Tab-separated table of C-alpha atoms in Angstrom:
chain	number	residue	atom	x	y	z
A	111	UNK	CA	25.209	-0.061	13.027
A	112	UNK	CA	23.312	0.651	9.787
A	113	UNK	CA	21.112	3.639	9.774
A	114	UNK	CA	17.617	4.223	7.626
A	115	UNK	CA	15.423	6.937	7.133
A	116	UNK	CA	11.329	6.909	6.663
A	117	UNK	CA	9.265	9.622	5.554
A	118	UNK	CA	5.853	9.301	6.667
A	119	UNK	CA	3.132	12.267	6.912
A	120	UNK	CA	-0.206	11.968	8.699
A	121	UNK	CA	-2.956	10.988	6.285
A	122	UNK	CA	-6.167	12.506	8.344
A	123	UNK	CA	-7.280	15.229	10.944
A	124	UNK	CA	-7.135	11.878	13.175
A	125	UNK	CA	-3.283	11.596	12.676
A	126	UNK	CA	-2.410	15.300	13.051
A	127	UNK	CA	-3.649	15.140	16.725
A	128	UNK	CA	-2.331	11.455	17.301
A	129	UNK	CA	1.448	13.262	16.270
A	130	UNK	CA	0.446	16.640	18.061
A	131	UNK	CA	-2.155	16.731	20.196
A	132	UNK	CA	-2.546	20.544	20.540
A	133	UNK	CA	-4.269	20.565	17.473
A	134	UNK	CA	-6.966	18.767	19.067
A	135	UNK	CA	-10.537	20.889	18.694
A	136	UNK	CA	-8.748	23.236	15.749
A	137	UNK	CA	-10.501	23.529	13.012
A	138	UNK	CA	-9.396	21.854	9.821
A	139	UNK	CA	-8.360	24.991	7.581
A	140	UNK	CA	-6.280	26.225	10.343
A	141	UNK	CA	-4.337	23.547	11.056
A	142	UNK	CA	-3.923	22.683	7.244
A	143	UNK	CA	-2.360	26.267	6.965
A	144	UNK	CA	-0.037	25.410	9.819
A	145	UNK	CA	1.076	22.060	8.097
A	146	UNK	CA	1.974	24.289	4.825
A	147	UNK	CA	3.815	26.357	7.283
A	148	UNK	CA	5.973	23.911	9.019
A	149	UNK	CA	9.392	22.174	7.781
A	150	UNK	CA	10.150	18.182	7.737
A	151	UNK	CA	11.343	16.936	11.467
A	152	UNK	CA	12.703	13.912	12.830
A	153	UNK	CA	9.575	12.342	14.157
A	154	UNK	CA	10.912	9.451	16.157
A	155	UNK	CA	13.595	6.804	17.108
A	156	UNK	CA	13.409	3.329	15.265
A	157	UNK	CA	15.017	0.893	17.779
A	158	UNK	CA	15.358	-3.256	18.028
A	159	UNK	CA	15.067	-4.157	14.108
A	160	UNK	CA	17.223	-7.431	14.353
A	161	UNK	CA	17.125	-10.244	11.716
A	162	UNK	CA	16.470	-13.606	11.837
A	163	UNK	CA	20.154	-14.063	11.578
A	164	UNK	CA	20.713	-11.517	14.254
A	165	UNK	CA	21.917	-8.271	12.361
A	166	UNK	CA	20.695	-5.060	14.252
A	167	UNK	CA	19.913	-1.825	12.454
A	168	UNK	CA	18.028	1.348	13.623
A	169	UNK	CA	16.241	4.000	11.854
A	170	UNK	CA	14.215	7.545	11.745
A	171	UNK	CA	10.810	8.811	10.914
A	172	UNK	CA	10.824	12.072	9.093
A	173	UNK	CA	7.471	13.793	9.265
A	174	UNK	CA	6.641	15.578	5.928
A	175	UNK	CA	3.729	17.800	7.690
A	176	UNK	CA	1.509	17.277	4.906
A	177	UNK	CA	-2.147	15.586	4.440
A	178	UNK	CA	-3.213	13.930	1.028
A	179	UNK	CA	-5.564	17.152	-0.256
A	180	UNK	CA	-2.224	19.135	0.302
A	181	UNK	CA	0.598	16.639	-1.582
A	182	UNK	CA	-2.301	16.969	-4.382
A	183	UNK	CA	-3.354	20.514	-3.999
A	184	UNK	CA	-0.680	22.497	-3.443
A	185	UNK	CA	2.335	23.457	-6.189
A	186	UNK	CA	3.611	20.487	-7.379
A	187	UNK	CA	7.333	22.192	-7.098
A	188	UNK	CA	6.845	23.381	-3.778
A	189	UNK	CA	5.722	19.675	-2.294
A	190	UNK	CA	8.616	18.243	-3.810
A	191	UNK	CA	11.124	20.839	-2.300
A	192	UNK	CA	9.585	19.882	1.011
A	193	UNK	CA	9.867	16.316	0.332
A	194	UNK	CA	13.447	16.590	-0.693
A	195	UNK	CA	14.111	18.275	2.168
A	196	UNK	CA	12.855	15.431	4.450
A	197	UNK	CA	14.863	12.823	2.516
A	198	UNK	CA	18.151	15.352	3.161
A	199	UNK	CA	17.473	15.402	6.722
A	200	UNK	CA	16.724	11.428	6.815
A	201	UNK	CA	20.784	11.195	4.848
A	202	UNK	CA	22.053	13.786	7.636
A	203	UNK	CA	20.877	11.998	10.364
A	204	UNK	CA	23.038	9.509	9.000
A	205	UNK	CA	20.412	6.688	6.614
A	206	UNK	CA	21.833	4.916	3.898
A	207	UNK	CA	18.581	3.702	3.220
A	208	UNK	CA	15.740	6.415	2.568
A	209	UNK	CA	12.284	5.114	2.439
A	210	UNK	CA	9.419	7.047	0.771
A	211	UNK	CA	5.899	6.204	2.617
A	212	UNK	CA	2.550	7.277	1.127
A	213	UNK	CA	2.421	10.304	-0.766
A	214	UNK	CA	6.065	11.068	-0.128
A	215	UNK	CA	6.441	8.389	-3.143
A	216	UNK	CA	4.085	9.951	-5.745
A	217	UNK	CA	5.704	13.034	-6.224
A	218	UNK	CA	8.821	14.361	-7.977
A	219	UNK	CA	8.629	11.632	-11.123
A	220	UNK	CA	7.535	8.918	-8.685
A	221	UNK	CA	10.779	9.439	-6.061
A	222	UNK	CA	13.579	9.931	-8.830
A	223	UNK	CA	13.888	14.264	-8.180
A	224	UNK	CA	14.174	12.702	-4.666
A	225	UNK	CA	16.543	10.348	-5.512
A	226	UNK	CA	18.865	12.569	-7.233
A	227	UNK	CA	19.142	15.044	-4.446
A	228	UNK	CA	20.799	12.496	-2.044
A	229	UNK	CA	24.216	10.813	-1.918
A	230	UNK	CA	21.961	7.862	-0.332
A	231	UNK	CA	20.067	4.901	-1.453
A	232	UNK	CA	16.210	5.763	-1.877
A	233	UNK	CA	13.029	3.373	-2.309
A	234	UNK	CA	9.486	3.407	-2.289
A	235	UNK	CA	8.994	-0.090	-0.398
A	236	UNK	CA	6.548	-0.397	-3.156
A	237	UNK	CA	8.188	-4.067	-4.471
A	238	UNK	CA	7.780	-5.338	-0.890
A	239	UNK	CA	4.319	-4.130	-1.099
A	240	UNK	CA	3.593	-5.712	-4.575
A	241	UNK	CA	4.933	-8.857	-2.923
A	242	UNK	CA	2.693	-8.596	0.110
A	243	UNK	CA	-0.373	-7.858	-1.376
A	244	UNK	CA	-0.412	-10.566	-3.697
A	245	UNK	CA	0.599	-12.777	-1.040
A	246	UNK	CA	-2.301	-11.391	1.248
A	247	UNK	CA	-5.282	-11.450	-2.498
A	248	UNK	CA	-3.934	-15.725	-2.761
A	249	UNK	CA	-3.905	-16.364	1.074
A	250	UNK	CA	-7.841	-14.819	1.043
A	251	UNK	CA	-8.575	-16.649	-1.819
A	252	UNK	CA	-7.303	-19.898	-0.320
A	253	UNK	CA	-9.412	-19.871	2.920
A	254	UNK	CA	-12.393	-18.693	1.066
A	255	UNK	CA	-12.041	-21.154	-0.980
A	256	UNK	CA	-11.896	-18.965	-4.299
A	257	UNK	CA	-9.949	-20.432	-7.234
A	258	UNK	CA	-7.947	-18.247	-9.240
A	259	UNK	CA	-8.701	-20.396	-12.519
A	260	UNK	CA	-11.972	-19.546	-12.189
A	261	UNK	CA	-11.926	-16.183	-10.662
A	262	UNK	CA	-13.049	-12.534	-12.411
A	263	UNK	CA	-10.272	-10.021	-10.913
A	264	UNK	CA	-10.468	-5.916	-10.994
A	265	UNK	CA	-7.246	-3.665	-10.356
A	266	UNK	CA	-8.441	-0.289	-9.476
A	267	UNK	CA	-5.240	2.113	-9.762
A	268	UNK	CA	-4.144	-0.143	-12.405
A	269	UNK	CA	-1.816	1.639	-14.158
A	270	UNK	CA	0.162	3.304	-10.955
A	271	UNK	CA	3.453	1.356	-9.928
A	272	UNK	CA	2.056	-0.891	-7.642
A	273	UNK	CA	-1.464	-1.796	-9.869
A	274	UNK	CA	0.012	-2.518	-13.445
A	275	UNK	CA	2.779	-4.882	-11.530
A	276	UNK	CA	-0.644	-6.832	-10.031
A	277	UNK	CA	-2.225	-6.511	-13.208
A	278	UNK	CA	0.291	-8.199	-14.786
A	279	UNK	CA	1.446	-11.114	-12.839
A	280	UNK	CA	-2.634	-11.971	-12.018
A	281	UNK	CA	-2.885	-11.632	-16.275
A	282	UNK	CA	-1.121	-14.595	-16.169
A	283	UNK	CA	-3.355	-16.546	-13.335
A	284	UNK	CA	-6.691	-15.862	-13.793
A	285	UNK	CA	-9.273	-16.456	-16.940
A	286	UNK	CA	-10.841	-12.726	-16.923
A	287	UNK	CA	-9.345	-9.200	-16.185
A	288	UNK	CA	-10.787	-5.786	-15.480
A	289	UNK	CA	-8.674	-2.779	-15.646
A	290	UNK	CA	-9.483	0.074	-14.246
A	291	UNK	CA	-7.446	3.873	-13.692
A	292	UNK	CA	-8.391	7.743	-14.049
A	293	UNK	CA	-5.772	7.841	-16.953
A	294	UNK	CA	-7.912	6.116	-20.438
A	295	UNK	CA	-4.648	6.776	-22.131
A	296	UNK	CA	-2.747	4.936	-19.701
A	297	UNK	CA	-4.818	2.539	-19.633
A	298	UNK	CA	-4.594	1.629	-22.895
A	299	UNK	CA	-1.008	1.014	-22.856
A	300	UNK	CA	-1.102	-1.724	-20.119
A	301	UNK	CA	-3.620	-3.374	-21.743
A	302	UNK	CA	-1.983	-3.982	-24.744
A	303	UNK	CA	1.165	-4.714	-22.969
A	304	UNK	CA	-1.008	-7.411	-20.947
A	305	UNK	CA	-2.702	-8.830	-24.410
A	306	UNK	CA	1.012	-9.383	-25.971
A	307	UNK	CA	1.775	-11.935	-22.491
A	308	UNK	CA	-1.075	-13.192	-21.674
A	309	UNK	CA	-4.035	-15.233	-22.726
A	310	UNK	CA	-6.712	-13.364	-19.955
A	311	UNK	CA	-10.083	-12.100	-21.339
A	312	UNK	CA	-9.267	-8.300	-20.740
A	313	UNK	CA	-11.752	-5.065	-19.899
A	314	UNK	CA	-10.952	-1.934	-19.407
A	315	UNK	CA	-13.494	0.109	-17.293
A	316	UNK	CA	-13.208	4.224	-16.191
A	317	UNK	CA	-16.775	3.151	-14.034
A	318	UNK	CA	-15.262	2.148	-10.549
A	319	UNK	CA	-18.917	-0.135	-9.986
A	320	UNK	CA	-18.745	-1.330	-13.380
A	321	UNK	CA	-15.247	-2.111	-12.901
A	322	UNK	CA	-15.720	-4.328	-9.754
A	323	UNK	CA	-19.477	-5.910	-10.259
A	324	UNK	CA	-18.683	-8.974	-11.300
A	325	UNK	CA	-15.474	-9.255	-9.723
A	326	UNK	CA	-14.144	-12.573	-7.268
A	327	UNK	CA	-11.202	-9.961	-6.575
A	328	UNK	CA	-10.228	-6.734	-5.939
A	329	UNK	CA	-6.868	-5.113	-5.815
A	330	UNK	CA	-6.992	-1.548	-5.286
A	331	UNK	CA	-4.284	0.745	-4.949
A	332	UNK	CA	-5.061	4.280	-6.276
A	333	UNK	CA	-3.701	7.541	-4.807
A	334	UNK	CA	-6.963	9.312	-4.875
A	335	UNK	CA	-7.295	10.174	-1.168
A	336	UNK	CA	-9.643	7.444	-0.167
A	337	UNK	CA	-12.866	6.203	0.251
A	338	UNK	CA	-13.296	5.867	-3.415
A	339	UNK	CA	-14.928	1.986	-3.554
A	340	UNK	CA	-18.140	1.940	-2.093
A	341	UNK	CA	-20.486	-0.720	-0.850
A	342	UNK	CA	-22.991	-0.960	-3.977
A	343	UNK	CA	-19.622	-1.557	-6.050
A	344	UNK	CA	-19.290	-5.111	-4.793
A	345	UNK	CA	-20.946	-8.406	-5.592
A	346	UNK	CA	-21.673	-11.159	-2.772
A	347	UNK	CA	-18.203	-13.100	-1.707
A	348	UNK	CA	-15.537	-10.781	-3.137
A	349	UNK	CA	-12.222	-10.276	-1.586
A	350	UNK	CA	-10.924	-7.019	-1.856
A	351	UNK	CA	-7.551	-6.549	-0.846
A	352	UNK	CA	-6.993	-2.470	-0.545
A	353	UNK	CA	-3.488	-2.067	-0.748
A	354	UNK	CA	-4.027	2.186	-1.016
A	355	UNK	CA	-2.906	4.946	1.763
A	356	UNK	CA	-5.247	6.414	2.631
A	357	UNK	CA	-7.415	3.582	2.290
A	358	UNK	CA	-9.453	2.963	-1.072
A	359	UNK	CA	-12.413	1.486	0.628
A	360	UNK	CA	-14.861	3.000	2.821
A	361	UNK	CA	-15.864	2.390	6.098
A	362	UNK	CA	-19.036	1.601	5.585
A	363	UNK	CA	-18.688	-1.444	4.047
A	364	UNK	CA	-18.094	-3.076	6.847
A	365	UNK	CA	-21.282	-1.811	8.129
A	366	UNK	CA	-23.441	-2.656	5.223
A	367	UNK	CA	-21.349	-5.383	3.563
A	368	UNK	CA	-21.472	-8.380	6.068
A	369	UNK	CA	-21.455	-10.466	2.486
A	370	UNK	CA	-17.501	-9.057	1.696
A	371	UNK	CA	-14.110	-9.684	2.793
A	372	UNK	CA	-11.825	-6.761	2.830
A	373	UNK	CA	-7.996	-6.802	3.973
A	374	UNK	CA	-5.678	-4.785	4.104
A	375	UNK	CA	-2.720	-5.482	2.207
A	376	UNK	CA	1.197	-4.445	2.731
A	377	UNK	CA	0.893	-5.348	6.680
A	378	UNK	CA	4.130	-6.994	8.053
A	379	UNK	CA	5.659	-8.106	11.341
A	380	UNK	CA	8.916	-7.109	11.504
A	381	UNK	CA	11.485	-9.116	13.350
A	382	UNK	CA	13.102	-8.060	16.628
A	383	UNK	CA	11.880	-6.290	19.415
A	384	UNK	CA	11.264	-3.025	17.414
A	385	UNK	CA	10.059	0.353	19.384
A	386	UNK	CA	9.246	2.327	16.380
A	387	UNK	CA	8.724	5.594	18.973
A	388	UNK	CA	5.791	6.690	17.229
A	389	UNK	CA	2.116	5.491	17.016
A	390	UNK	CA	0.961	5.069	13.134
A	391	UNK	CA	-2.099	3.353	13.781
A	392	UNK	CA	-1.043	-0.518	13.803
A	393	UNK	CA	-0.374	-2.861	16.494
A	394	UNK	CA	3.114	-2.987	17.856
A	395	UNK	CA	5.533	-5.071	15.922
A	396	UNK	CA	3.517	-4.244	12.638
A	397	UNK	CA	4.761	-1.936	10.121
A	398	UNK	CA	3.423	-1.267	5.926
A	399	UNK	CA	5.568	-3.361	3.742
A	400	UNK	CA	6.449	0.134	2.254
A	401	UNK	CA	8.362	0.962	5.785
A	402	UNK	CA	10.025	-2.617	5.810
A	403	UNK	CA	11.279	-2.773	2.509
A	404	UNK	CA	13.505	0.165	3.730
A	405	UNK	CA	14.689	-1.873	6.363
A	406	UNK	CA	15.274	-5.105	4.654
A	407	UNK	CA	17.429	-3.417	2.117
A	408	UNK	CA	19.365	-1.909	5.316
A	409	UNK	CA	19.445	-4.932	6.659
A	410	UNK	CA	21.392	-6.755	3.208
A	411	UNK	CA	23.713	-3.695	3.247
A	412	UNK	CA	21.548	-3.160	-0.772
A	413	UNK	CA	22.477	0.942	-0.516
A	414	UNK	CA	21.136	1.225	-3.922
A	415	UNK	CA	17.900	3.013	-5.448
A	416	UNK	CA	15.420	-0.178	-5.467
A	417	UNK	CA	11.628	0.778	-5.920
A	418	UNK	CA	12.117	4.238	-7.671
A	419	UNK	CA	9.729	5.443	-11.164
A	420	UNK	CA	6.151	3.979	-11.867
A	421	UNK	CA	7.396	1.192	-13.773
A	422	UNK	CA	8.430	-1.720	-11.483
A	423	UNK	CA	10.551	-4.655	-12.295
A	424	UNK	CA	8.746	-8.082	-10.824
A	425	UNK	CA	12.393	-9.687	-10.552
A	426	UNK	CA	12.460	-7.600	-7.891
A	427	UNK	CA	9.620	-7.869	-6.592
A	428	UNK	CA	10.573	-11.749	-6.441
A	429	UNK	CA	13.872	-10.373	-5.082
A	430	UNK	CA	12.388	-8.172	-1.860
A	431	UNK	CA	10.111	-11.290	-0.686
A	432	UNK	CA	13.174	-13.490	-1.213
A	433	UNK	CA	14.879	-11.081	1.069
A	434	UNK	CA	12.240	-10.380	3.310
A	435	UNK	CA	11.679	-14.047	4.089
A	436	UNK	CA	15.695	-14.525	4.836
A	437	UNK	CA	15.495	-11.999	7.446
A	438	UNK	CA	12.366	-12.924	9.077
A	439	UNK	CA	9.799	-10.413	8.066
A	440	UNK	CA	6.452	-11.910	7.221
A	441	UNK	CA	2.488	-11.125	5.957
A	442	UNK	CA	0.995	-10.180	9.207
A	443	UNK	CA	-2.452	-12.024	9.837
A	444	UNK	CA	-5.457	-10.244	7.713
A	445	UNK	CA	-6.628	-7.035	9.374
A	446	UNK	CA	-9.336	-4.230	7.840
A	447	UNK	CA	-10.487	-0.849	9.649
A	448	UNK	CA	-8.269	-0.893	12.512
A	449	UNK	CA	-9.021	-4.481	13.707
A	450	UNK	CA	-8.228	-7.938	13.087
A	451	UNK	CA	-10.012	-10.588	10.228
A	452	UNK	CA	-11.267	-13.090	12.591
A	453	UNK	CA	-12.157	-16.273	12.233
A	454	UNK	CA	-15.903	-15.840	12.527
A	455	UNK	CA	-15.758	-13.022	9.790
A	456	UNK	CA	-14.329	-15.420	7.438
A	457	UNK	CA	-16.935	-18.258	8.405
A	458	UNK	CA	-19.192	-15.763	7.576
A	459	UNK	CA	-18.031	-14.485	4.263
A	460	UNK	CA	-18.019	-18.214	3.417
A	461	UNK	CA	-21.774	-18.480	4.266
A	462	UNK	CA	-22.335	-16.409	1.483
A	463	UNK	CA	-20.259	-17.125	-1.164
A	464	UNK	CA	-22.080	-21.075	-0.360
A	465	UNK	CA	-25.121	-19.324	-0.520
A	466	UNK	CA	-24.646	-17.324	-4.044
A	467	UNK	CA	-23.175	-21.027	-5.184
A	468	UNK	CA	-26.688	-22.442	-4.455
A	469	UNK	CA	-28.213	-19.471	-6.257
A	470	UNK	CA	-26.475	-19.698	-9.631
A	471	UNK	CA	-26.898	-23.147	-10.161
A	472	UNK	CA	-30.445	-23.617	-9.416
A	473	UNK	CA	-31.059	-20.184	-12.276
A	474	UNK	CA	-28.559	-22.637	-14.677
């Protein structure tokens, strides 16, 4: 039976107990300067991925004891010796397939040091997660009732792997397009790579609530810890789809933004009866598209860098959903802070995009 590897690493105070629970009551400096201290382990047992067309595989979390402050904080050579050191122990433990969750993708020249330490296929999982979140922006946009031809869209992280892929295909689909990344040089670039294919009225914006005030849609996938988008940054009836780990937007908008529909995107069920032997958060049978792009490609015997660099191909992209839907992985239903999208939260984002409707064309 095919074998894969994940590396994972717990992205708050919240996680660190929910993987050890003796660190329960410590106090967050201490147990940051433990996590520095300890070395990658095998987290957990992945058992009862099966495919549609009945292929079984299983699989490993590798726990890269590191939060988000510390993959940015600490020596960048020193992170990505401990991150190559998970993806070794993921290969001995006998993956052809080793995935690179959250931060674990960022460093070492966006997974290729990683890549050429290993005898074994690597990926980010961040095609399948191009794939899903798109899916998950045009599914929202459908049952809101939001057309794309007429729609404003902002990609915040827009010029990391995952946003300038968005950036582009949506260039393509909708009649305005705000850019938006720490990186003004960066920045640049993409845009004038989206100008030369496609006809899209094009911003640019550093401001994060400039960037998103008039927009229908938000995809945001930035590495910047989380929390970044706030509720003043959004405008009645958009959809923001927050594809980021940790999560871009805060909580609080769903306190104080009854008016906004936020998903998260890259959320997949994942065929079988899988016991993933370790709690990340989502409901049973759920994983990130990140962690199931790893297993499709085990799955299609692909032992082959995929999703590797910041510059993604969208053939493959197309490729990964193509494979993904063969084997029976599929967009789980819309979910935001820990909890389903019901029905009666979409009524009532509806409610008020009708209502702004009403507004604008009584002022015109």
């Amino acid at each position: 039976m095919n074998q894969f590897a994940f590396l994972t690493h717990p992205l708050s105070m919240k996680d660190v107990v929910r993987y050890a629970p003796k660190a329960a009551g410590k106090r967050e400096p201490i147990v940051l300067k433990i996590l520095e201290w300890m070395p990658p382990y095998k987290a957990s047992d992945i058992q009862g991925v099966r495919s549609s067309n009945g292929t079984d595989i299983k699989g490993n979390f590798v726990m890269v004891p590191l939060m988000p402050k510390q993959f940015l904080g600490l020596e960048r050579r020193s992170v990505v010796e401990r991150v190559k050191k998970a993806a070794l122990l993921g290969q001995k433990l006998g993956a052809k397939v080793v995935g690179l969750g959250g931060y674990n993708s960022v460093v070492g020249r966006a997974g290729k040091d990683v890549a050429d330490s290993l005898d074994v296929a690597v990926t980010s999982g961040n095609s399948y997660t191009v794939a899903t979140a798109l899916q998950g922006a045009l599914k929202a946009a459908e049952v809101l009732d939001v057309e794309l031809s007429r729609s404003t869209v902002a990609v915040i992280g827009a010029t990391g792997s995952i946003g300038s892929v968005c950036s582009r295909f949506l260039a393509k689909r909708v009649p305005r397009l705000v850019l938006s990344a720490r990186s003004k040089s960066r920045l640049k670039v993409l845009a004038e790579t989206i100008q030369r294919e496609s006809n899209t009225a094009l911003k640019v914006e550093m401001d994060l609530g400039r960037a998103m005030a008039e927009a229908d849609i938000v995809i945001t996938a930035t590495s910047s810890g989380g929390s970044i988008i706030q509720a003043e940054h959004l405008k009645t009836g958009a959809i923001v789809c927050d594809v980021a780990v940790p999560h871009d937007v805060s909580r609080e908008v769903a306190q104080l933004r009854p008016d906004v529909l936020v998903i998260e995107g890259g959320l997949v069920e994942v065929p079988g009866e899988v016991e993933f032997g370790l709690d990340f958060g989502y409901p049973p049978g759920l994983a990130l598209a990140c962690m199931a792009e790893t297993m499709i490609l085990t799955l299609e015997k692909r032992f082959e860098n995929f999703s590797i660099g910041r510059g993604l191909d969208y053939d493959r992209v197309q490729e990964i959903e193509r494979l993904a839907a063969r084997n029976g992985f599929r967009l789980a239903g819309f979910r935001a802070f820990d909890e389903p999208v019901t029905e009666e939260k979409i009524e009532q984002v509806k409610g008020y995009i009708c209502e702004s409707r009403k507004r604008l064309r009584v002022i015109s």
